[in-house]
Tab-separated table of C-alpha atoms in Angstrom:
chain	number	residue	atom	x	y	z
A	1	UNK	CA	-27.357	-8.380	24.825
A	2	UNK	CA	-25.306	-5.732	23.710
A	3	UNK	CA	-25.812	-1.975	25.762
A	4	UNK	CA	-26.978	-0.173	22.229
A	5	UNK	CA	-29.074	-3.293	21.489
A	6	UNK	CA	-31.337	-2.863	25.218
A	7	UNK	CA	-30.867	0.518	24.313
A	8	UNK	CA	-33.041	0.451	20.861
A	9	UNK	CA	-35.408	-1.998	21.733
A	10	UNK	CA	-36.158	1.082	24.679
A	11	UNK	CA	-36.414	3.713	21.979
A	12	UNK	CA	-39.085	1.313	20.216
A	13	UNK	CA	-41.077	0.802	22.734
A	14	UNK	CA	-41.201	4.934	23.765
A	15	UNK	CA	-41.966	4.941	20.306
A	16	UNK	CA	-44.174	2.069	19.760
A	17	UNK	CA	-46.404	3.299	22.846
A	18	UNK	CA	-46.972	7.101	21.263
A	19	UNK	CA	-47.959	5.141	18.575
A	20	UNK	CA	-50.891	3.247	19.825
A	21	UNK	CA	-51.321	6.660	22.035
A	22	UNK	CA	-53.004	8.317	19.343
A	23	UNK	CA	-53.837	5.313	17.182
A	24	UNK	CA	-51.440	5.518	15.084
A	25	UNK	CA	-49.481	2.283	14.467
A	26	UNK	CA	-46.680	1.715	15.475
A	27	UNK	CA	-44.796	0.361	12.373
A	28	UNK	CA	-45.900	4.241	10.649
A	29	UNK	CA	-42.637	5.563	12.570
A	30	UNK	CA	-39.215	4.975	11.423
A	31	UNK	CA	-36.190	5.433	13.650
A	32	UNK	CA	-33.654	7.434	12.510
A	33	UNK	CA	-30.846	5.690	14.566
A	34	UNK	CA	-28.518	9.620	14.979
A	35	UNK	CA	-24.570	7.802	15.552
A	36	UNK	CA	-22.574	11.500	14.680
A	37	UNK	CA	-18.887	11.626	16.877
A	38	UNK	CA	-20.356	7.952	17.611
A	39	UNK	CA	-17.737	5.224	15.484
A	40	UNK	CA	-17.640	2.636	13.427
A	41	UNK	CA	-18.148	-0.292	16.251
A	42	UNK	CA	-20.708	1.451	18.004
A	43	UNK	CA	-23.235	1.910	14.854
A	44	UNK	CA	-21.613	-1.559	13.707
A	45	UNK	CA	-23.348	-2.626	17.004
A	46	UNK	CA	-26.763	-1.312	16.128
A	47	UNK	CA	-26.786	-3.285	12.571
A	48	UNK	CA	-26.155	-6.012	14.149
A	49	UNK	CA	-29.296	-5.453	16.740
A	50	UNK	CA	-31.481	-4.992	13.468
A	51	UNK	CA	-31.020	-1.096	13.709
A	52	UNK	CA	-30.298	-0.398	9.468
A	53	UNK	CA	-31.158	3.407	8.681
A	54	UNK	CA	-28.298	6.090	10.370
A	55	UNK	CA	-27.928	9.732	10.620
A	56	UNK	CA	-24.942	11.836	10.095
A	57	UNK	CA	-24.468	15.500	10.588
A	58	UNK	CA	-20.808	15.654	9.490
A	59	UNK	CA	-19.466	14.918	5.781
A	60	UNK	CA	-16.245	13.831	6.382
A	61	UNK	CA	-16.158	11.580	9.581
A	62	UNK	CA	-19.496	9.224	8.053
A	63	UNK	CA	-17.953	9.648	4.878
A	64	UNK	CA	-15.099	7.458	6.815
A	65	UNK	CA	-17.452	5.827	8.933
A	66	UNK	CA	-19.431	4.331	5.685
A	67	UNK	CA	-16.616	2.414	4.681
A	68	UNK	CA	-15.156	1.510	7.886
A	69	UNK	CA	-18.842	0.318	8.653
A	70	UNK	CA	-18.399	-2.087	6.184
A	71	UNK	CA	-15.123	-3.412	7.218
A	72	UNK	CA	-16.140	-4.327	10.469
A	73	UNK	CA	-19.062	-5.835	9.261
A	74	UNK	CA	-17.504	-7.672	6.795
A	75	UNK	CA	-14.651	-8.732	9.754
A	76	UNK	CA	-17.453	-9.866	12.045
A	77	UNK	CA	-17.914	-13.878	12.947
A	78	UNK	CA	-21.453	-14.089	11.644
A	79	UNK	CA	-20.453	-11.365	8.999
A	80	UNK	CA	-22.180	-13.618	6.584
A	81	UNK	CA	-25.262	-12.684	8.047
A	82	UNK	CA	-25.094	-9.311	6.592
A	83	UNK	CA	-24.213	-9.787	3.339
A	84	UNK	CA	-27.199	-8.526	2.151
A	85	UNK	CA	-27.481	-6.479	4.581
A	86	UNK	CA	-28.499	-2.218	2.762
A	87	UNK	CA	-28.290	0.481	4.708
A	88	UNK	CA	-29.687	3.768	4.989
A	89	UNK	CA	-27.324	7.213	4.987
A	90	UNK	CA	-29.121	9.922	6.289
A	91	UNK	CA	-26.969	13.876	5.499
A	92	UNK	CA	-28.707	15.765	8.842
A	93	UNK	CA	-26.470	18.662	9.591
A	94	UNK	CA	-26.368	21.763	7.549
A	95	UNK	CA	-25.413	21.564	3.911
A	96	UNK	CA	-22.647	24.252	2.396
A	97	UNK	CA	-22.149	24.300	-0.807
A	98	UNK	CA	-19.015	23.202	-1.545
A	99	UNK	CA	-19.886	19.657	-0.341
A	100	UNK	CA	-22.519	18.705	-2.496
A	101	UNK	CA	-21.018	17.049	-4.625
A	102	UNK	CA	-20.001	14.041	-1.831
A	103	UNK	CA	-23.792	14.418	0.567
A	104	UNK	CA	-25.116	13.491	-3.301
A	105	UNK	CA	-22.926	10.905	-4.231
A	106	UNK	CA	-22.760	8.585	-0.761
A	107	UNK	CA	-26.266	9.724	1.023
A	108	UNK	CA	-29.426	8.270	0.577
A	109	UNK	CA	-31.861	10.745	1.898
A	110	UNK	CA	-31.242	14.488	2.922
A	111	UNK	CA	-33.153	16.167	5.813
A	112	UNK	CA	-31.433	19.657	5.756
A	113	UNK	CA	-32.614	20.924	2.321
A	114	UNK	CA	-32.730	25.023	2.781
A	115	UNK	CA	-32.602	27.193	-0.241
A	116	UNK	CA	-32.777	26.127	-4.039
A	117	UNK	CA	-29.238	26.703	-4.804
A	118	UNK	CA	-28.269	23.712	-2.691
A	119	UNK	CA	-31.162	21.150	-3.727
A	120	UNK	CA	-30.363	22.562	-7.667
A	121	UNK	CA	-27.263	21.422	-6.996
A	122	UNK	CA	-27.804	17.997	-5.873
A	123	UNK	CA	-30.027	17.270	-8.197
A	124	UNK	CA	-27.346	18.092	-11.020
A	125	UNK	CA	-24.746	16.394	-8.720
A	126	UNK	CA	-26.550	12.780	-8.584
A	127	UNK	CA	-24.709	9.759	-9.751
A	128	UNK	CA	-26.432	8.812	-13.180
A	129	UNK	CA	-26.184	5.187	-11.902
A	130	UNK	CA	-27.328	6.171	-8.412
A	131	UNK	CA	-31.640	6.154	-7.717
A	132	UNK	CA	-32.871	9.894	-7.102
A	133	UNK	CA	-32.527	11.338	-3.974
A	134	UNK	CA	-35.397	11.190	-1.279
A	135	UNK	CA	-35.149	15.213	0.094
A	136	UNK	CA	-36.192	16.763	3.753
A	137	UNK	CA	-37.035	21.046	2.800
A	138	UNK	CA	-35.584	21.746	6.032
A	139	UNK	CA	-38.362	24.788	6.954
A	140	UNK	CA	-37.937	27.374	10.274
A	141	UNK	CA	-41.168	26.260	12.258
A	142	UNK	CA	-40.624	28.776	15.099
A	143	UNK	CA	-38.382	31.944	13.079
A	144	UNK	CA	-35.334	32.062	15.006
A	145	UNK	CA	-32.171	33.115	13.643
A	146	UNK	CA	-30.431	30.788	15.042
A	147	UNK	CA	-31.205	27.900	12.989
A	148	UNK	CA	-31.598	27.117	9.712
A	149	UNK	CA	-34.144	26.835	6.945
A	150	UNK	CA	-36.921	28.135	4.727
A	151	UNK	CA	-39.551	30.639	6.301
A	152	UNK	CA	-43.301	29.193	6.090
A	153	UNK	CA	-44.236	31.523	4.002
A	154	UNK	CA	-41.833	30.107	1.040
A	155	UNK	CA	-42.882	26.342	1.370
A	156	UNK	CA	-44.601	26.948	-0.896
A	157	UNK	CA	-42.328	28.362	-3.800
A	158	UNK	CA	-39.368	26.236	-2.964
A	159	UNK	CA	-41.091	23.339	-2.999
A	160	UNK	CA	-42.169	23.557	-6.275
A	161	UNK	CA	-38.594	24.196	-7.802
A	162	UNK	CA	-37.425	21.075	-5.779
A	163	UNK	CA	-40.073	18.920	-7.288
A	164	UNK	CA	-39.175	19.651	-10.636
A	165	UNK	CA	-35.072	18.445	-10.444
A	166	UNK	CA	-34.322	15.324	-12.338
A	167	UNK	CA	-32.591	13.180	-9.553
A	168	UNK	CA	-34.478	14.058	-6.743
A	169	UNK	CA	-37.329	12.741	-4.292
A	170	UNK	CA	-39.126	15.596	-3.016
A	171	UNK	CA	-40.172	12.822	0.138
A	172	UNK	CA	-41.572	16.173	2.850
A	173	UNK	CA	-40.243	18.107	5.976
A	174	UNK	CA	-38.257	18.188	8.741
A	175	UNK	CA	-38.167	20.814	11.925
A	176	UNK	CA	-36.186	21.189	14.989
A	177	UNK	CA	-38.680	23.595	16.484
A	178	UNK	CA	-37.254	26.057	19.593
A	179	UNK	CA	-36.748	24.191	22.700
A	180	UNK	CA	-39.329	23.482	25.121
A	181	UNK	CA	-40.773	21.061	27.410
A	182	UNK	CA	-44.717	22.296	27.065
A	183	UNK	CA	-46.098	19.268	25.529
A	184	UNK	CA	-48.791	21.656	24.197
A	185	UNK	CA	-46.239	23.956	22.502
A	186	UNK	CA	-44.128	21.631	21.358
A	187	UNK	CA	-47.463	20.031	19.918
A	188	UNK	CA	-48.474	23.126	18.509
A	189	UNK	CA	-44.838	23.311	16.165
A	190	UNK	CA	-45.549	20.032	14.716
A	191	UNK	CA	-48.993	20.733	13.669
A	192	UNK	CA	-48.088	23.846	11.885
A	193	UNK	CA	-45.428	21.627	9.814
A	194	UNK	CA	-47.929	18.885	9.550
A	195	UNK	CA	-50.417	21.564	8.366
A	196	UNK	CA	-47.629	22.587	5.969
A	197	UNK	CA	-47.082	19.061	4.507
A	198	UNK	CA	-50.738	19.226	4.214
A	199	UNK	CA	-50.770	22.173	1.918
A	200	UNK	CA	-48.318	21.150	-0.103
A	201	UNK	CA	-50.061	18.193	-0.801
A	202	UNK	CA	-53.378	20.164	-2.231
A	203	UNK	CA	-50.643	22.355	-3.878
A	204	UNK	CA	-48.868	20.021	-5.605
A	205	UNK	CA	-50.932	16.517	-6.598
A	206	UNK	CA	-48.485	14.734	-9.352
A	207	UNK	CA	-46.453	15.005	-5.978
A	208	UNK	CA	-48.495	13.760	-2.937
A	209	UNK	CA	-48.486	9.991	-2.997
A	210	UNK	CA	-44.208	10.616	-2.902
A	211	UNK	CA	-44.940	13.396	0.247
A	212	UNK	CA	-44.932	10.620	2.438
A	213	UNK	CA	-42.132	12.344	5.175
A	214	UNK	CA	-42.259	14.797	8.558
A	215	UNK	CA	-39.048	14.283	9.541
A	216	UNK	CA	-39.251	16.289	13.214
A	217	UNK	CA	-39.029	14.667	16.944
A	218	UNK	CA	-36.187	13.634	19.395
A	219	UNK	CA	-35.498	12.629	22.525
A	220	UNK	CA	-36.911	15.333	24.895
A	221	UNK	CA	-40.089	15.608	22.263
A	222	UNK	CA	-40.503	12.411	20.135
A	223	UNK	CA	-44.061	11.435	21.908
A	224	UNK	CA	-45.769	15.848	20.540
A	225	UNK	CA	-44.242	14.915	17.342
A	226	UNK	CA	-45.540	11.231	17.506
A	227	UNK	CA	-48.793	12.448	18.512
A	228	UNK	CA	-49.230	14.766	15.684
A	229	UNK	CA	-47.734	13.011	13.184
A	230	UNK	CA	-44.332	12.622	12.285
A	231	UNK	CA	-42.682	9.456	10.857
A	232	UNK	CA	-38.670	10.027	11.099
A	233	UNK	CA	-37.432	10.896	14.345
A	234	UNK	CA	-34.416	11.392	14.946
A	235	UNK	CA	-32.026	9.881	18.399
A	236	UNK	CA	-29.105	9.803	19.246
A	237	UNK	CA	-28.011	10.226	22.836
A	238	UNK	CA	-30.776	6.953	24.439
A	239	UNK	CA	-29.596	5.077	21.899
A	240	UNK	CA	-25.646	6.017	21.860
A	241	UNK	CA	-25.249	7.816	24.649
A	242	UNK	CA	-23.072	10.645	25.698
A	243	UNK	CA	-20.959	12.408	22.569
A	244	UNK	CA	-18.218	14.389	23.592
A	245	UNK	CA	-18.304	16.659	20.361
A	246	UNK	CA	-20.472	19.851	19.708
A	247	UNK	CA	-22.767	20.047	17.139
A	248	UNK	CA	-25.950	21.536	15.251
A	249	UNK	CA	-29.244	19.934	17.307
A	250	UNK	CA	-30.813	16.682	15.260
A	251	UNK	CA	-31.135	14.683	18.116
Protein backbone atom coordinates (compact mmCIF):
# COMPACT_ATOMS: atom_id res chain seq x y z
CA UNK A 1 0.00 0.00 0.00
CA UNK A 2 1.42 3.40 -1.02
CA UNK A 3 1.84 6.27 1.43
CA UNK A 4 -0.94 8.30 -0.20
CA UNK A 5 -3.20 5.27 -0.06
CA UNK A 6 -2.47 4.88 3.65
CA UNK A 7 -3.20 8.55 4.28
CA UNK A 8 -6.43 8.40 2.31
CA UNK A 9 -7.51 5.42 4.36
CA UNK A 10 -6.75 7.31 7.57
CA UNK A 11 -8.77 10.34 6.44
CA UNK A 12 -11.72 8.15 5.48
CA UNK A 13 -11.54 6.49 8.90
CA UNK A 14 -11.69 9.93 10.55
CA UNK A 15 -14.65 10.95 8.39
CA UNK A 16 -16.51 7.76 9.23
CA UNK A 17 -15.88 8.20 12.95
CA UNK A 18 -17.05 11.82 12.89
CA UNK A 19 -20.21 10.90 10.99
CA UNK A 20 -21.10 8.00 13.24
CA UNK A 21 -20.56 10.17 16.33
CA UNK A 22 -23.55 12.29 15.26
CA UNK A 23 -25.61 9.40 13.84
CA UNK A 24 -24.91 10.26 10.21
CA UNK A 25 -24.23 7.75 7.47
CA UNK A 26 -20.50 7.86 6.62
CA UNK A 27 -21.30 7.82 2.91
CA UNK A 28 -23.21 11.10 3.28
CA UNK A 29 -19.86 12.91 3.41
CA UNK A 30 -17.69 13.20 0.28
CA UNK A 31 -13.94 13.63 0.57
CA UNK A 32 -12.54 16.26 -1.78
CA UNK A 33 -8.80 15.66 -2.07
CA UNK A 34 -7.18 19.09 -2.43
CA UNK A 35 -4.36 18.42 -4.86
CA UNK A 36 -3.22 22.00 -5.48
CA UNK A 37 0.59 22.27 -5.84
CA UNK A 38 0.99 18.48 -6.05
CA UNK A 39 1.91 16.79 -9.30
CA UNK A 40 0.03 14.48 -11.59
CA UNK A 41 1.84 11.44 -10.19
CA UNK A 42 0.44 12.15 -6.72
CA UNK A 43 -3.08 12.52 -8.12
CA UNK A 44 -2.71 9.31 -10.15
CA UNK A 45 -1.58 7.53 -6.99
CA UNK A 46 -4.71 8.78 -5.20
CA UNK A 47 -6.85 7.63 -8.14
CA UNK A 48 -5.27 4.19 -7.87
CA UNK A 49 -6.33 4.19 -4.20
CA UNK A 50 -9.93 4.92 -5.16
CA UNK A 51 -10.14 8.72 -4.88
CA UNK A 52 -12.21 10.38 -7.60
CA UNK A 53 -12.85 14.02 -6.58
CA UNK A 54 -10.00 16.55 -6.60
CA UNK A 55 -9.87 20.23 -5.65
CA UNK A 56 -7.62 22.80 -7.32
CA UNK A 57 -6.92 26.48 -6.60
CA UNK A 58 -4.58 27.51 -9.40
CA UNK A 59 -6.19 27.53 -12.83
CA UNK A 60 -3.32 26.91 -15.23
CA UNK A 61 -1.70 24.38 -12.92
CA UNK A 62 -5.01 22.54 -12.71
CA UNK A 63 -5.61 22.46 -16.47
CA UNK A 64 -2.10 21.18 -17.12
CA UNK A 65 -2.52 18.60 -14.39
CA UNK A 66 -5.79 17.27 -15.79
CA UNK A 67 -4.07 16.33 -19.02
CA UNK A 68 -1.01 14.96 -17.23
CA UNK A 69 -3.15 12.76 -14.98
CA UNK A 70 -4.87 11.25 -18.03
CA UNK A 71 -1.47 10.51 -19.53
CA UNK A 72 -0.16 9.01 -16.28
CA UNK A 73 -3.16 6.71 -15.93
CA UNK A 74 -2.96 5.69 -19.60
CA UNK A 75 0.72 4.82 -19.16
CA UNK A 76 0.20 2.79 -15.99
CA UNK A 77 0.86 -0.97 -16.23
CA UNK A 78 -2.75 -1.60 -15.20
CA UNK A 79 -4.16 1.19 -17.36
CA UNK A 80 -7.12 -0.88 -18.53
CA UNK A 81 -8.80 -0.55 -15.16
CA UNK A 82 -8.86 3.24 -15.53
CA UNK A 83 -10.44 3.31 -18.99
CA UNK A 84 -13.91 4.08 -17.63
CA UNK A 85 -12.87 6.04 -14.54
CA UNK A 86 -14.43 9.50 -14.39
CA UNK A 87 -12.71 12.06 -12.21
CA UNK A 88 -14.44 15.12 -10.76
CA UNK A 89 -12.51 18.37 -10.79
CA UNK A 90 -13.55 21.08 -8.35
CA UNK A 91 -12.32 24.66 -8.54
CA UNK A 92 -11.87 26.00 -5.01
CA UNK A 93 -9.72 29.09 -5.52
CA UNK A 94 -10.53 32.78 -5.91
CA UNK A 95 -12.10 33.60 -9.27
CA UNK A 96 -11.08 36.54 -11.41
CA UNK A 97 -13.45 37.66 -14.15
CA UNK A 98 -10.89 37.00 -16.88
CA UNK A 99 -10.52 33.39 -15.75
CA UNK A 100 -14.17 32.31 -15.87
CA UNK A 101 -14.06 30.89 -19.42
CA UNK A 102 -11.40 28.20 -18.80
CA UNK A 103 -12.99 27.39 -15.45
CA UNK A 104 -16.36 26.91 -17.15
CA UNK A 105 -14.73 24.75 -19.82
CA UNK A 106 -12.69 22.41 -17.62
CA UNK A 107 -14.32 21.94 -14.21
CA UNK A 108 -17.29 19.97 -12.92
CA UNK A 109 -17.78 22.03 -9.74
CA UNK A 110 -16.97 25.57 -8.61
CA UNK A 111 -17.10 26.20 -4.85
CA UNK A 112 -16.03 29.84 -4.75
CA UNK A 113 -18.69 31.87 -6.53
CA UNK A 114 -18.96 35.06 -4.48
CA UNK A 115 -20.81 37.51 -6.73
CA UNK A 116 -23.46 37.53 -9.41
CA UNK A 117 -21.11 38.71 -12.17
CA UNK A 118 -18.94 35.61 -11.80
CA UNK A 119 -21.95 33.30 -11.89
CA UNK A 120 -23.32 35.02 -14.98
CA UNK A 121 -20.01 34.68 -16.81
CA UNK A 122 -19.64 31.01 -15.85
CA UNK A 123 -23.15 30.31 -17.14
CA UNK A 124 -22.59 32.17 -20.42
CA UNK A 125 -19.24 30.48 -21.02
CA UNK A 126 -20.19 26.90 -20.10
CA UNK A 127 -19.86 24.84 -23.32
CA UNK A 128 -23.19 23.55 -24.64
CA UNK A 129 -21.96 19.95 -24.88
CA UNK A 130 -21.18 19.79 -21.17
CA UNK A 131 -23.72 19.28 -18.37
CA UNK A 132 -24.58 22.29 -16.21
CA UNK A 133 -21.79 23.43 -13.92
CA UNK A 134 -22.32 22.61 -10.24
CA UNK A 135 -22.00 25.77 -8.16
CA UNK A 136 -21.56 26.54 -4.48
CA UNK A 137 -22.06 30.08 -3.25
CA UNK A 138 -19.18 31.06 -0.99
CA UNK A 139 -20.34 32.65 2.27
CA UNK A 140 -18.08 34.83 4.42
CA UNK A 141 -19.66 33.43 7.54
CA UNK A 142 -17.21 35.07 9.98
CA UNK A 143 -17.23 38.47 8.30
CA UNK A 144 -13.46 38.56 7.84
CA UNK A 145 -12.17 41.41 5.68
CA UNK A 146 -9.39 39.16 4.35
CA UNK A 147 -11.76 36.54 2.94
CA UNK A 148 -13.99 36.39 -0.09
CA UNK A 149 -17.61 35.44 0.10
CA UNK A 150 -21.13 36.79 0.19
CA UNK A 151 -22.30 38.26 3.47
CA UNK A 152 -24.89 36.03 5.17
CA UNK A 153 -27.49 38.77 4.78
CA UNK A 154 -27.01 38.76 0.99
CA UNK A 155 -27.09 35.00 0.44
CA UNK A 156 -30.76 34.72 -0.51
CA UNK A 157 -30.72 37.57 -3.03
CA UNK A 158 -27.55 36.27 -4.69
CA UNK A 159 -28.82 32.69 -4.69
CA UNK A 160 -32.03 33.73 -6.45
CA UNK A 161 -30.03 35.19 -9.33
CA UNK A 162 -27.71 32.19 -9.62
CA UNK A 163 -30.58 29.72 -9.46
CA UNK A 164 -32.10 31.33 -12.55
CA UNK A 165 -29.02 31.00 -14.76
CA UNK A 166 -29.39 28.39 -17.52
CA UNK A 167 -26.07 26.54 -17.50
CA UNK A 168 -25.48 26.31 -13.76
CA UNK A 169 -26.93 24.24 -10.95
CA UNK A 170 -26.81 25.91 -7.56
CA UNK A 171 -25.96 23.02 -5.26
CA UNK A 172 -25.43 24.81 -1.96
CA UNK A 173 -23.00 26.80 0.14
CA UNK A 174 -19.27 26.81 0.84
CA UNK A 175 -17.55 28.49 3.76
CA UNK A 176 -14.16 28.86 5.43
CA UNK A 177 -14.76 30.20 8.95
CA UNK A 178 -12.24 32.14 10.98
CA UNK A 179 -9.70 29.62 12.33
CA UNK A 180 -10.12 28.58 15.95
CA UNK A 181 -9.24 25.56 18.03
CA UNK A 182 -12.46 25.95 20.04
CA UNK A 183 -14.76 23.21 18.75
CA UNK A 184 -17.88 24.99 19.95
CA UNK A 185 -16.93 28.10 17.96
CA UNK A 186 -16.15 25.91 14.96
CA UNK A 187 -19.56 24.28 15.20
CA UNK A 188 -21.34 27.61 15.64
CA UNK A 189 -20.00 28.92 12.33
CA UNK A 190 -20.86 25.72 10.50
CA UNK A 191 -24.30 25.63 12.13
CA UNK A 192 -25.00 29.13 10.86
CA UNK A 193 -24.06 28.04 7.35
CA UNK A 194 -26.33 24.99 7.60
CA UNK A 195 -29.20 27.19 8.75
CA UNK A 196 -28.61 29.50 5.78
CA UNK A 197 -28.93 26.52 3.45
CA UNK A 198 -32.15 25.50 5.17
CA UNK A 199 -33.48 29.02 4.61
CA UNK A 200 -32.57 28.81 0.93
CA UNK A 201 -34.48 25.57 0.57
CA UNK A 202 -37.53 27.15 2.15
CA UNK A 203 -37.30 30.33 0.04
CA UNK A 204 -36.48 28.55 -3.22
CA UNK A 205 -38.81 25.54 -3.17
CA UNK A 206 -38.35 24.81 -6.88
CA UNK A 207 -34.61 24.33 -6.28
CA UNK A 208 -34.86 22.70 -2.84
CA UNK A 209 -34.10 19.19 -4.06
CA UNK A 210 -30.83 20.21 -5.70
CA UNK A 211 -29.70 22.39 -2.76
CA UNK A 212 -28.01 19.45 -1.12
CA UNK A 213 -24.42 20.58 -0.57
CA UNK A 214 -22.49 22.09 2.32
CA UNK A 215 -18.83 22.36 1.36
CA UNK A 216 -17.21 23.06 4.71
CA UNK A 217 -14.51 21.64 6.91
CA UNK A 218 -10.81 21.03 6.43
CA UNK A 219 -8.24 18.97 8.29
CA UNK A 220 -8.34 21.08 11.47
CA UNK A 221 -12.12 21.42 11.79
CA UNK A 222 -13.48 18.51 9.78
CA UNK A 223 -15.19 16.78 12.71
CA UNK A 224 -17.05 19.96 13.71
CA UNK A 225 -18.15 20.51 10.11
CA UNK A 226 -19.44 16.95 9.79
CA UNK A 227 -21.30 17.31 13.07
CA UNK A 228 -23.11 20.33 11.59
CA UNK A 229 -24.00 18.72 8.29
CA UNK A 230 -21.05 19.07 5.89
CA UNK A 231 -21.54 16.98 2.76
CA UNK A 232 -18.11 17.78 1.26
CA UNK A 233 -14.94 18.16 3.30
CA UNK A 234 -11.79 19.55 1.70
CA UNK A 235 -8.57 17.83 2.80
CA UNK A 236 -5.16 18.22 1.22
CA UNK A 237 -2.02 18.06 3.35
CA UNK A 238 -3.29 15.10 5.37
CA UNK A 239 -3.37 13.17 2.09
CA UNK A 240 -0.54 14.54 -0.01
CA UNK A 241 1.83 15.99 2.59
CA UNK A 242 3.26 19.45 3.26
CA UNK A 243 2.87 22.08 0.55
CA UNK A 244 5.81 24.10 -0.68
CA UNK A 245 3.74 26.73 -2.50
CA UNK A 246 1.61 29.28 -0.65
CA UNK A 247 -2.09 29.41 -1.37
CA UNK A 248 -5.45 30.47 -0.06
CA UNK A 249 -6.80 28.54 2.87
CA UNK A 250 -9.01 25.83 1.44
CA UNK A 251 -7.77 22.55 2.91
